mmCIF file of N, CA and C and ligand atoms in Angstrom:
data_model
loop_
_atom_site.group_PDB
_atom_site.id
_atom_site.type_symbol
_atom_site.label_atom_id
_atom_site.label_comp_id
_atom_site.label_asym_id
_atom_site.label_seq_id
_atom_site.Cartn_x
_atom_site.Cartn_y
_atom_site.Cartn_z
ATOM 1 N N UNK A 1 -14.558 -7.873 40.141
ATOM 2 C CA UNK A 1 -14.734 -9.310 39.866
ATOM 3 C C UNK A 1 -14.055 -9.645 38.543
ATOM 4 N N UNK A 2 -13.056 -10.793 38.713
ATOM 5 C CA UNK A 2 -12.813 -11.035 37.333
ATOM 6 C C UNK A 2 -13.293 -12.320 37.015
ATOM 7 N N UNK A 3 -13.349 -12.387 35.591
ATOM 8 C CA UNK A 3 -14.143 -13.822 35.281
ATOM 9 C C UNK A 3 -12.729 -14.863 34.672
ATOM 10 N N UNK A 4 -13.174 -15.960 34.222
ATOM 11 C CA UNK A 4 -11.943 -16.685 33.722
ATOM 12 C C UNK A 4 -11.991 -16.421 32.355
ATOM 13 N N UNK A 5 -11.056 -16.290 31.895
ATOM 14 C CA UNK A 5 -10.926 -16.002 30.208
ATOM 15 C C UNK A 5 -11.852 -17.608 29.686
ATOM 16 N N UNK A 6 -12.435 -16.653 28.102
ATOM 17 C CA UNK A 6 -12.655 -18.371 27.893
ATOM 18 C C UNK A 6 -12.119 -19.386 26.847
ATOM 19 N N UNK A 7 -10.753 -18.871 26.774
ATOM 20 C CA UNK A 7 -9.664 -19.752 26.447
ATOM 21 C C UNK A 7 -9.268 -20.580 27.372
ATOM 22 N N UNK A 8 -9.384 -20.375 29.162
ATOM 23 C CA UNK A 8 -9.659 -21.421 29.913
ATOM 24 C C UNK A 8 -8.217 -21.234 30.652
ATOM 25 N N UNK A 9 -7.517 -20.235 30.083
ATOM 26 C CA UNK A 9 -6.081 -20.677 31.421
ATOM 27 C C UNK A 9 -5.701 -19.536 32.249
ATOM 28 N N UNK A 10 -6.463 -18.569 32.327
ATOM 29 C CA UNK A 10 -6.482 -17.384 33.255
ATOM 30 C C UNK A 10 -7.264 -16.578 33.610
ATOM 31 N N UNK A 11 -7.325 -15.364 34.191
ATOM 32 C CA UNK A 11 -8.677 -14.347 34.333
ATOM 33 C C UNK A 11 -8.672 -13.769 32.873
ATOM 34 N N UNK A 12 -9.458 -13.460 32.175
ATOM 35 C CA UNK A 12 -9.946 -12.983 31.206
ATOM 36 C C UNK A 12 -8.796 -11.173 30.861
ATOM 37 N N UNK A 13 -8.802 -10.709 32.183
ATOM 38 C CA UNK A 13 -7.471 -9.583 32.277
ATOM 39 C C UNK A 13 -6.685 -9.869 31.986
ATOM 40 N N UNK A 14 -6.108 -10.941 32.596
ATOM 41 C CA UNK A 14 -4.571 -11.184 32.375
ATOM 42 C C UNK A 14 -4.159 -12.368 31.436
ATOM 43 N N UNK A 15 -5.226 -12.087 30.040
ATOM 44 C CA UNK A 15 -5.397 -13.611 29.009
ATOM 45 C C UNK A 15 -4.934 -12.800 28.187
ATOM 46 N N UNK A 16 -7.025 -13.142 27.361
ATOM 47 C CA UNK A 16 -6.876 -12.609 25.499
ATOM 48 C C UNK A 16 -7.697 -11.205 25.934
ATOM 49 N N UNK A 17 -8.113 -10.960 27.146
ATOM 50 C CA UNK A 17 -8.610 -9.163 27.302
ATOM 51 C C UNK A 17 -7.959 -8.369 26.694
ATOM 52 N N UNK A 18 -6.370 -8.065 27.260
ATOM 53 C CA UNK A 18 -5.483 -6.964 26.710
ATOM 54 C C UNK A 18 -5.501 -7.083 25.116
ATOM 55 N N UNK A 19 -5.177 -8.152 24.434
ATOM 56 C CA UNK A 19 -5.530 -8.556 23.205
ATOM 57 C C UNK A 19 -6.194 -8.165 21.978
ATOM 58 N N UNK A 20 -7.187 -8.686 23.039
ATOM 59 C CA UNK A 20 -8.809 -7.801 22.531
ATOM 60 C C UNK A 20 -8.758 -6.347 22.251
ATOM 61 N N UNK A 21 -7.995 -5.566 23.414
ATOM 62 C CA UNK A 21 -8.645 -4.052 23.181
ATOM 63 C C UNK A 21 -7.384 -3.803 22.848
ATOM 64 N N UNK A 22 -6.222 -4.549 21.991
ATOM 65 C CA UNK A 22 -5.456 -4.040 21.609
ATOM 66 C C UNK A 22 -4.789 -3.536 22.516
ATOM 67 N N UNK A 23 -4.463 -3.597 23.621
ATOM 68 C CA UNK A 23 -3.714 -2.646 24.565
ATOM 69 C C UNK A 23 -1.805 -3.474 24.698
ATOM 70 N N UNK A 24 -2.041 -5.146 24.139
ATOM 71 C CA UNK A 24 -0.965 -5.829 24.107
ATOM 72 C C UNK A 24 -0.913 -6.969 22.773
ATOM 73 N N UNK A 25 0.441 -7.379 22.259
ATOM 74 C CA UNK A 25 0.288 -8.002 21.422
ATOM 75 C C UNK A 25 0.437 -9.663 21.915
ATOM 76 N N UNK A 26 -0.130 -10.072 20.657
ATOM 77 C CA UNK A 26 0.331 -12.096 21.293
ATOM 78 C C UNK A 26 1.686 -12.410 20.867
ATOM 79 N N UNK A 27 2.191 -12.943 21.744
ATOM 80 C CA UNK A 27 4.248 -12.938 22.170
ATOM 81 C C UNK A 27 4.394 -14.031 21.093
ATOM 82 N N UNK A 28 3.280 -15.452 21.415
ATOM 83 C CA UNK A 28 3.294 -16.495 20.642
ATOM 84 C C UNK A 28 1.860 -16.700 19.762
ATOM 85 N N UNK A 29 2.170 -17.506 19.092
ATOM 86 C CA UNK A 29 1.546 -18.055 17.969
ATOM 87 C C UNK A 29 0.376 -18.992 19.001
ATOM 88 N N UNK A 30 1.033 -19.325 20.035
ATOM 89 C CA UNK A 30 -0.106 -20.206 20.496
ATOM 90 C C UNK A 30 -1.060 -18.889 21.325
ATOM 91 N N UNK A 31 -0.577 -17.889 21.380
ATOM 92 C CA UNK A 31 -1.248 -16.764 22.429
ATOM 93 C C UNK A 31 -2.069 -16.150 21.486
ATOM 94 N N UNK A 32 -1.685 -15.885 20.489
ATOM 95 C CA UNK A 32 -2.832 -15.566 19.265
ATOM 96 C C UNK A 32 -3.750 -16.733 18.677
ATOM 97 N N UNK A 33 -3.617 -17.902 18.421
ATOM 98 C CA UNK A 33 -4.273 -18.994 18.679
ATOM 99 C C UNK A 33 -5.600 -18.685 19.778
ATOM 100 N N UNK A 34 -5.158 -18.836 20.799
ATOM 101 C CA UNK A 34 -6.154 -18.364 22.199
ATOM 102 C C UNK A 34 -6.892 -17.240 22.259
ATOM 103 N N UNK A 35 -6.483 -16.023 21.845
ATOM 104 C CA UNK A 35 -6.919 -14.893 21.454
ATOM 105 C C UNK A 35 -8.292 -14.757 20.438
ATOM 106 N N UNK A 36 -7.658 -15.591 19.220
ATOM 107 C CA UNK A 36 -8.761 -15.852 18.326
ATOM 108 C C UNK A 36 -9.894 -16.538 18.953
ATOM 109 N N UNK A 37 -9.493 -17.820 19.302
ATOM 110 C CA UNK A 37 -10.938 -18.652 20.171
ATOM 111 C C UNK A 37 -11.527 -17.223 20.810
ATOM 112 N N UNK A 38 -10.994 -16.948 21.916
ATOM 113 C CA UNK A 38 -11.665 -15.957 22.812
ATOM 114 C C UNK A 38 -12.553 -15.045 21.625
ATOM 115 N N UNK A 39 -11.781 -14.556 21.018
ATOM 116 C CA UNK A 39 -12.604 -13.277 19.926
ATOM 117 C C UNK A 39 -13.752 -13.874 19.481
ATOM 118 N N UNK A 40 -13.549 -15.221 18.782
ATOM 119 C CA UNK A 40 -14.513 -15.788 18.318
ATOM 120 C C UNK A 40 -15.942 -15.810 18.970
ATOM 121 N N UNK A 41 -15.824 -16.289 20.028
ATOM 122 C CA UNK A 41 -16.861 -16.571 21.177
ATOM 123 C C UNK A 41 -17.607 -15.222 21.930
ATOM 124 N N UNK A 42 -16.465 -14.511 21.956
ATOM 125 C CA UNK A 42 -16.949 -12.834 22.266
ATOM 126 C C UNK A 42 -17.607 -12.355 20.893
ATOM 127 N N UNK A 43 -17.686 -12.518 19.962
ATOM 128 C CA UNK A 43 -18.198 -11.520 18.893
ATOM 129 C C UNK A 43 -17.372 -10.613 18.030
ATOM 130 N N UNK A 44 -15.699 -10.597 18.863
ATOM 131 C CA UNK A 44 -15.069 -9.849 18.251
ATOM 132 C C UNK A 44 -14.435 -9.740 16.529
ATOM 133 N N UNK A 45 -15.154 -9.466 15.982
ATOM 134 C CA UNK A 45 -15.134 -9.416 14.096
ATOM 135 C C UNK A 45 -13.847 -8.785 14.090
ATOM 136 N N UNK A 46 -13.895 -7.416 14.425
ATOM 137 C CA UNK A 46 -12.529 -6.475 14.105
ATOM 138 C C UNK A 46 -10.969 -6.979 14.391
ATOM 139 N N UNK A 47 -11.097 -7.999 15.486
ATOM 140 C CA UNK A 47 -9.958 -8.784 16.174
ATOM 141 C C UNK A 47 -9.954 -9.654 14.811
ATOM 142 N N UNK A 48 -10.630 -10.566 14.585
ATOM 143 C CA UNK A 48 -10.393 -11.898 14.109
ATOM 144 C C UNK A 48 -9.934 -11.021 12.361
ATOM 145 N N UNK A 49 -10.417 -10.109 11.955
ATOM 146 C CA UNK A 49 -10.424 -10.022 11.090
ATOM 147 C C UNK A 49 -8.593 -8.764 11.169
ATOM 148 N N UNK A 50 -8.561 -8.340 11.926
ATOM 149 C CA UNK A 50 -7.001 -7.777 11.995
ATOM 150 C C UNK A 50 -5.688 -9.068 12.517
ATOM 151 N N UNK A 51 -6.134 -9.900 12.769
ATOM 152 C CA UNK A 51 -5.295 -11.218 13.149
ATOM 153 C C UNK A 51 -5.375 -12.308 11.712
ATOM 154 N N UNK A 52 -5.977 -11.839 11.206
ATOM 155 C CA UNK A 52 -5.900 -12.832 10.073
ATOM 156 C C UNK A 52 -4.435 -12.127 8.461
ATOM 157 N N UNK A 53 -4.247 -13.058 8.251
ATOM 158 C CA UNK A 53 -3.008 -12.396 7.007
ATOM 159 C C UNK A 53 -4.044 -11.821 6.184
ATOM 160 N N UNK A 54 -2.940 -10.966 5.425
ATOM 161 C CA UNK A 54 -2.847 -9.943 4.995
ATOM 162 C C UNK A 54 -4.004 -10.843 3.472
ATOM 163 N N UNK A 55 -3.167 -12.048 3.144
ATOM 164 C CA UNK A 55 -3.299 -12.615 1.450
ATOM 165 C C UNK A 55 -4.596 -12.993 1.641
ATOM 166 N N UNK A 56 -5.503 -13.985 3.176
ATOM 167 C CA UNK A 56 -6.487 -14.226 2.966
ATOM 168 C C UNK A 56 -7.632 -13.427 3.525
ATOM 169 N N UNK A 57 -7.089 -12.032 4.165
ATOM 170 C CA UNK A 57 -8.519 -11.441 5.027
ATOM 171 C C UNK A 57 -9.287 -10.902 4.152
ATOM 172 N N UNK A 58 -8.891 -10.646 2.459
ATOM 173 C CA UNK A 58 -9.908 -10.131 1.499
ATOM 174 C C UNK A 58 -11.125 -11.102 1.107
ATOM 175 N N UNK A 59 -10.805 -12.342 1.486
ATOM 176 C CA UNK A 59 -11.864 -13.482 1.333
ATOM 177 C C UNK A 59 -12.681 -13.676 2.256
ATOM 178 N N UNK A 60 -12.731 -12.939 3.608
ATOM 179 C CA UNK A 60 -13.280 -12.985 4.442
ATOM 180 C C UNK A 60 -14.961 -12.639 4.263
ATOM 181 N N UNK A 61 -16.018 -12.620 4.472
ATOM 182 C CA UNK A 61 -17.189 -11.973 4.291
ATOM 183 C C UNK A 61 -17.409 -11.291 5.803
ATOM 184 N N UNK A 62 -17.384 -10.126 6.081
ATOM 185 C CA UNK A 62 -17.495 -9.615 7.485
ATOM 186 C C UNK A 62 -19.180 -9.946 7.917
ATOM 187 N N UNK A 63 -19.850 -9.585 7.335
ATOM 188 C CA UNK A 63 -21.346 -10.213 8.027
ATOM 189 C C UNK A 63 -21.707 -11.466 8.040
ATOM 190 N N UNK A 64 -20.749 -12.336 7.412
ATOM 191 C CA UNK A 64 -21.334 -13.788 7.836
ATOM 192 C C UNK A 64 -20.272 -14.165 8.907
ATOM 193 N N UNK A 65 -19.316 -13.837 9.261
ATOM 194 C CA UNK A 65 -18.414 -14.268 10.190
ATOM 195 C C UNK A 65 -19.067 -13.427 11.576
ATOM 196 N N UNK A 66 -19.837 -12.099 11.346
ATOM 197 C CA UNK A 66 -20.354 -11.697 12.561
ATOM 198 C C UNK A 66 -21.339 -12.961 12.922
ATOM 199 N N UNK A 67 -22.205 -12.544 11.829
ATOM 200 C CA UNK A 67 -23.549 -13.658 12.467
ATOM 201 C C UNK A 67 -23.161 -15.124 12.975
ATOM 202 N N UNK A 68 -22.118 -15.685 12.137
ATOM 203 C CA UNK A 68 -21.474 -16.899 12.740
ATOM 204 C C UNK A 68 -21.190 -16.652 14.104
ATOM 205 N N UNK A 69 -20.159 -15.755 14.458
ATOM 206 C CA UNK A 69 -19.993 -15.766 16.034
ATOM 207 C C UNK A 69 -21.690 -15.326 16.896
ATOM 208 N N UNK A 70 -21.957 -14.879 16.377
ATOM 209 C CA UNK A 70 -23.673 -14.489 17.808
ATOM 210 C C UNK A 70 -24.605 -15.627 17.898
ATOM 211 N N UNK A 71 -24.155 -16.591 17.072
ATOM 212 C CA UNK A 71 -24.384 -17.907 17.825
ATOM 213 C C UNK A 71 -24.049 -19.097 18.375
ATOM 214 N N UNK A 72 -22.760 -18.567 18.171
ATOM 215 C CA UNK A 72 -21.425 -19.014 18.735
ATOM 216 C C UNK A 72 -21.360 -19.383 20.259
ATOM 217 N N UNK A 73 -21.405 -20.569 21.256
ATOM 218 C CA UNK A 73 -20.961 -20.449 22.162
ATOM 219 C C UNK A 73 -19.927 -21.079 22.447
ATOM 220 N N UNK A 74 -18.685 -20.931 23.408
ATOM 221 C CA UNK A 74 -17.387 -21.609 23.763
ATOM 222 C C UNK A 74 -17.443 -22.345 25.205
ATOM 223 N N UNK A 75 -16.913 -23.853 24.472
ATOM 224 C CA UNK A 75 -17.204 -24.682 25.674
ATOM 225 C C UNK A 75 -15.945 -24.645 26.503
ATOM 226 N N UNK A 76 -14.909 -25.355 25.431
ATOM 227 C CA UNK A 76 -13.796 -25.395 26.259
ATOM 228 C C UNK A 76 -12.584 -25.278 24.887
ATOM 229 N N UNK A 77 -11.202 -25.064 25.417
ATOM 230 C CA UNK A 77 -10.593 -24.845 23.959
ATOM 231 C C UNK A 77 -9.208 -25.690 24.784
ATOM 232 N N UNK A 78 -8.404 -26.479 23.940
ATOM 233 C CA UNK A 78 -7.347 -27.217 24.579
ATOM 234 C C UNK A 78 -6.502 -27.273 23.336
ATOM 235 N N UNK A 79 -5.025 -26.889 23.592
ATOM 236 C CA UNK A 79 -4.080 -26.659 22.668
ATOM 237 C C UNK A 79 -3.208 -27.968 23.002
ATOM 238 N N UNK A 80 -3.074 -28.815 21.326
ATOM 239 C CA UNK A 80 -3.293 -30.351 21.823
ATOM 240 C C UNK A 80 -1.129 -30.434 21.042
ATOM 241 N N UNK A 81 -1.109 -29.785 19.978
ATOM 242 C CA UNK A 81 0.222 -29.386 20.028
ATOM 243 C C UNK A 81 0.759 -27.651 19.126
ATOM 244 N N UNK A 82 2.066 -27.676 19.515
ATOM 245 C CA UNK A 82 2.710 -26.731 18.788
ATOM 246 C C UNK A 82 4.214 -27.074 18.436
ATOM 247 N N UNK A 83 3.901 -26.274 17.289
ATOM 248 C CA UNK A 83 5.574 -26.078 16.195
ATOM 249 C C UNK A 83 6.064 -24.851 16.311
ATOM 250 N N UNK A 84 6.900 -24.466 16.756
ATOM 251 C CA UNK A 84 8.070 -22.889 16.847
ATOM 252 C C UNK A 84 6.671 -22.177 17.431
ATOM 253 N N UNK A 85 6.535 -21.086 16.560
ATOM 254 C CA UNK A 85 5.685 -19.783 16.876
ATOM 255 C C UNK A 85 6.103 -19.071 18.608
ATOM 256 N N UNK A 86 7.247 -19.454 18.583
ATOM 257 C CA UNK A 86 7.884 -18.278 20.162
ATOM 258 C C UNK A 86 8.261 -17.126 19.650
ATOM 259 N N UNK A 87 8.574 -16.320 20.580
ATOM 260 C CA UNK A 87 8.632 -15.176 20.771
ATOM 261 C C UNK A 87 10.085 -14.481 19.801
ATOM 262 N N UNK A 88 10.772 -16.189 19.275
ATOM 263 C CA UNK A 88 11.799 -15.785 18.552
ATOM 264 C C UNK A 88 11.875 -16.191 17.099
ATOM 265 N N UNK A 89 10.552 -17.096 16.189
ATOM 266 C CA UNK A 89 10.392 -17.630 15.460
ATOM 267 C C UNK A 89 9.488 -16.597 14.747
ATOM 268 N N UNK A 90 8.942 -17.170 13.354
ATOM 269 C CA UNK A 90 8.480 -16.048 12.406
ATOM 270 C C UNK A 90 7.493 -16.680 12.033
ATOM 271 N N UNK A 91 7.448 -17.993 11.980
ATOM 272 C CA UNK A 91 5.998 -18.962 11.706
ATOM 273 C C UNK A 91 6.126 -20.341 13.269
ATOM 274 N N UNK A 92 4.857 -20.692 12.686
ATOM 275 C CA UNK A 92 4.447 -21.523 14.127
ATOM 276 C C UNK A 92 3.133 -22.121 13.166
ATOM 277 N N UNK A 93 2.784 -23.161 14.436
ATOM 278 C CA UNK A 93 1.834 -24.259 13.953
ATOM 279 C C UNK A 93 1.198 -24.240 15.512
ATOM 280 N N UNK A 94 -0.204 -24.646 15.138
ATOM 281 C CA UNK A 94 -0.652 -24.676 16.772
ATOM 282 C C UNK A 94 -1.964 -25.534 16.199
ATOM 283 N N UNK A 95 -1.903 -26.713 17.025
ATOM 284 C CA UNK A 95 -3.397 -27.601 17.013
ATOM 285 C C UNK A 95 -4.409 -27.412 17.832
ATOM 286 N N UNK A 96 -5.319 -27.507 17.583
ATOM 287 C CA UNK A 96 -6.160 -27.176 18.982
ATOM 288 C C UNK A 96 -7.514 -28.225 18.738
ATOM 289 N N UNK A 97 -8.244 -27.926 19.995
ATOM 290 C CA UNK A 97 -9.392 -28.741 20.101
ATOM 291 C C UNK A 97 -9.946 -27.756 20.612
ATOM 292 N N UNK A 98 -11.199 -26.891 19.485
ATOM 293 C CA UNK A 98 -12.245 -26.764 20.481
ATOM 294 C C UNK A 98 -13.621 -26.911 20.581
ATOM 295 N N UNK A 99 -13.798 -26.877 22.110
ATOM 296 C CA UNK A 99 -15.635 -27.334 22.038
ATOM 297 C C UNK A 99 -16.029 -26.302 22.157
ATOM 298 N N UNK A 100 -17.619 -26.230 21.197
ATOM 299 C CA UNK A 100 -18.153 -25.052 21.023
ATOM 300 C C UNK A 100 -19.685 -25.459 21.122
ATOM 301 N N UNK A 101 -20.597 -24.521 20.765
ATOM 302 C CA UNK A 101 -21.968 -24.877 20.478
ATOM 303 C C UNK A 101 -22.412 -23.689 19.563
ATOM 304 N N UNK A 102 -23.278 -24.069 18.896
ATOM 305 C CA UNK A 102 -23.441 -23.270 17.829
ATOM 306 C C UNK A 102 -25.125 -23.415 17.926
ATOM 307 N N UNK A 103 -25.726 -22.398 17.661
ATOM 308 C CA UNK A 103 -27.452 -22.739 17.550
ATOM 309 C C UNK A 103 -28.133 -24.002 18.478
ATOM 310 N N UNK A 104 -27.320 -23.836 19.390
ATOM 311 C CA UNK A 104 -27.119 -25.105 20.418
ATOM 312 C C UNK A 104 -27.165 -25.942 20.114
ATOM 313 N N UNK A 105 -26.043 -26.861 18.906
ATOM 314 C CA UNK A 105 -25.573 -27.831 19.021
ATOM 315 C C UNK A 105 -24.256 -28.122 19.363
ATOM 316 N N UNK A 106 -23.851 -28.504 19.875
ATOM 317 C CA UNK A 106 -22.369 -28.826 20.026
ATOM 318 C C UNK A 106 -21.882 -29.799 19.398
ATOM 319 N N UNK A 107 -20.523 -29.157 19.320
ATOM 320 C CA UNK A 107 -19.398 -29.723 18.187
ATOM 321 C C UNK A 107 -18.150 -29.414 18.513
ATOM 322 N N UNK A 108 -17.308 -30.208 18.208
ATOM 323 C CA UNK A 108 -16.006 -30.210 18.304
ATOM 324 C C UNK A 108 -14.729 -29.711 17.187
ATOM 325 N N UNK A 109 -14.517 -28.780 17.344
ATOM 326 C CA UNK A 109 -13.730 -28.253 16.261
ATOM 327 C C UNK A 109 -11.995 -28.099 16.577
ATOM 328 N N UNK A 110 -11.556 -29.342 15.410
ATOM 329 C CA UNK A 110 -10.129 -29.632 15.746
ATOM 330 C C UNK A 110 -9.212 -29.409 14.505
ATOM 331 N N UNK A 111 -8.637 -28.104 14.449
ATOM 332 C CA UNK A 111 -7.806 -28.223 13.679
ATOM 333 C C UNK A 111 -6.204 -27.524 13.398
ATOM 334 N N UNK A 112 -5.557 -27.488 12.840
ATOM 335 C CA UNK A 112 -4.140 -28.138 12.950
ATOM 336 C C UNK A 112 -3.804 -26.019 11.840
ATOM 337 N N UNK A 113 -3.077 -25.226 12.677
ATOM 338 C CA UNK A 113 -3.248 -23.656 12.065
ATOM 339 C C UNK A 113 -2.116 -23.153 12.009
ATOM 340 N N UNK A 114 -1.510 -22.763 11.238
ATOM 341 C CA UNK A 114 -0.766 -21.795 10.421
ATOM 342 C C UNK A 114 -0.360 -20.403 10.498
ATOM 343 N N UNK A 115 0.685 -20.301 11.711
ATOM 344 C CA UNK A 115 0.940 -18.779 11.500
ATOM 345 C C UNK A 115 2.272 -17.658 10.934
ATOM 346 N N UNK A 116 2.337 -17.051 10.841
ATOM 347 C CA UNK A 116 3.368 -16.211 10.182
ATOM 348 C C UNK A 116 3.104 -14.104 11.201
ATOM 349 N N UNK A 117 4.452 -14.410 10.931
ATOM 350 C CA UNK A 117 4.603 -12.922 11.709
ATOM 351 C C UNK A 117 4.754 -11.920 10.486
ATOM 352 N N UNK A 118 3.715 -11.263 10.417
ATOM 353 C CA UNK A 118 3.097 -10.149 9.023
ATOM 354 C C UNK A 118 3.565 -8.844 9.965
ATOM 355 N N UNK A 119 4.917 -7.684 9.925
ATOM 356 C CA UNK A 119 5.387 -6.286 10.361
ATOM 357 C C UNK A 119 5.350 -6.697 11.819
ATOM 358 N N UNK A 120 5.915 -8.163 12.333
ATOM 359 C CA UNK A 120 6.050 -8.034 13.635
ATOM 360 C C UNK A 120 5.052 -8.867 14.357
ATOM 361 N N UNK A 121 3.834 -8.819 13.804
ATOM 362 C CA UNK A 121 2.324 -8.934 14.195
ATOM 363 C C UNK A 121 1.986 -10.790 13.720
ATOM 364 N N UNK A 122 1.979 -11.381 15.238
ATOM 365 C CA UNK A 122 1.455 -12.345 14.694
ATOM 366 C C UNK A 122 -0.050 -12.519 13.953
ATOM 367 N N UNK A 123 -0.198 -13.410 12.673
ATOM 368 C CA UNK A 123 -1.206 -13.523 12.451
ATOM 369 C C UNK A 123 -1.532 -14.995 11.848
ATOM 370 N N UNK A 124 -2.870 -15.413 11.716
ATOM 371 C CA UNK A 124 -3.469 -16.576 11.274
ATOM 372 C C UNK A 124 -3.171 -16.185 9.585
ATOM 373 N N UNK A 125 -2.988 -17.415 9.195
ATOM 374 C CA UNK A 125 -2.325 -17.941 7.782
ATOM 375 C C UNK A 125 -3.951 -18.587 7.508
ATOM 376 N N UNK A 126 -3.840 -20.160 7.601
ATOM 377 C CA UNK A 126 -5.139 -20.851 7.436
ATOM 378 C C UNK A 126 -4.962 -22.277 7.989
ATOM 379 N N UNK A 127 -5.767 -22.925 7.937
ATOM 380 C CA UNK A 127 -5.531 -24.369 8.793
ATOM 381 C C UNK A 127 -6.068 -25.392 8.299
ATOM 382 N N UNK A 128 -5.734 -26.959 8.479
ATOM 383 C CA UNK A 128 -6.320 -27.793 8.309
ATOM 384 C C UNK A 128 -7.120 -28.897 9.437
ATOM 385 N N UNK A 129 -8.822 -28.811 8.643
ATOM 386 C CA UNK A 129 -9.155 -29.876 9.645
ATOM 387 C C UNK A 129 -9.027 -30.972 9.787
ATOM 388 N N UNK A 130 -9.023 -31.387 11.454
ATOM 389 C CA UNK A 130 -8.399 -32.601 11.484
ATOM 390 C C UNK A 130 -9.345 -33.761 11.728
ATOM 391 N N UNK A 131 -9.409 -34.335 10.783
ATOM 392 C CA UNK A 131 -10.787 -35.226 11.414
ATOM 393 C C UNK A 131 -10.571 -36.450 12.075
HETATM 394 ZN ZN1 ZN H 201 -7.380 -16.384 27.083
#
């Protein structure tokens, strides 16, 4: 049985799964974009925190970004635009919209993200929200 990824545009196998267990990298900036949502919503700390650059993942706090995601739920995630970040570019921009719920409230989280290719490896820079 496969389920749908819950980035929302394929089976979860053939999405941000491979991703996840590291078995493939994200081609684009918007595929790591998607990846992250997914991680987020899964729990995955070690993902979000190896996808993030190099300059800001020391600011990260790893136990509050866990506990943030385990109450994390993902509603829906919609990529509203993008700048470069292909498979032949070195930075990219990717907007997104997503719905989430958190301690069961729901909320809409829209904002406008920043990436750069760190040894090949796309990764998250930082973003602005868009209100
Ligand atoms: Zn996906």
């Amino acid at each position: 049985m496969s389920r749908r990824c819950p980035c929302g545009r394929r089976t979860f196998e053939s999405c941000c799964g491979p991703l996840l267990a590291g078995a493939q990298r994200a081609e684009t900036a918007e595929d790591l974009m998607r990846s992250r949502y997914t991680a987020y919503v899964e729990g995955a700390v070690d993902y979000l925190l190896e996808t993030t650059s190099a300059t800001t993942r020391g600011s990260i706090d790893r136990q509050q970004l866990a506990a943030y995601c385990r109450g994390l739920r993902g509603m829906s995630l919609r990529i509203v635009d993008t700048v470069a970040g292909g498979a032949a570019d070195d930075t990219g921009v990717v907007e997104f919209e997503a719905s989430l719920k958190s301690e069961g409230r729901r909320f809409v989280q829209r904002e406008r993200s920043r990436f750069v290719r760190e040894d090949g490896r796309w990764v998250y820079v930082d973003g602005d929200v868009q209100g």
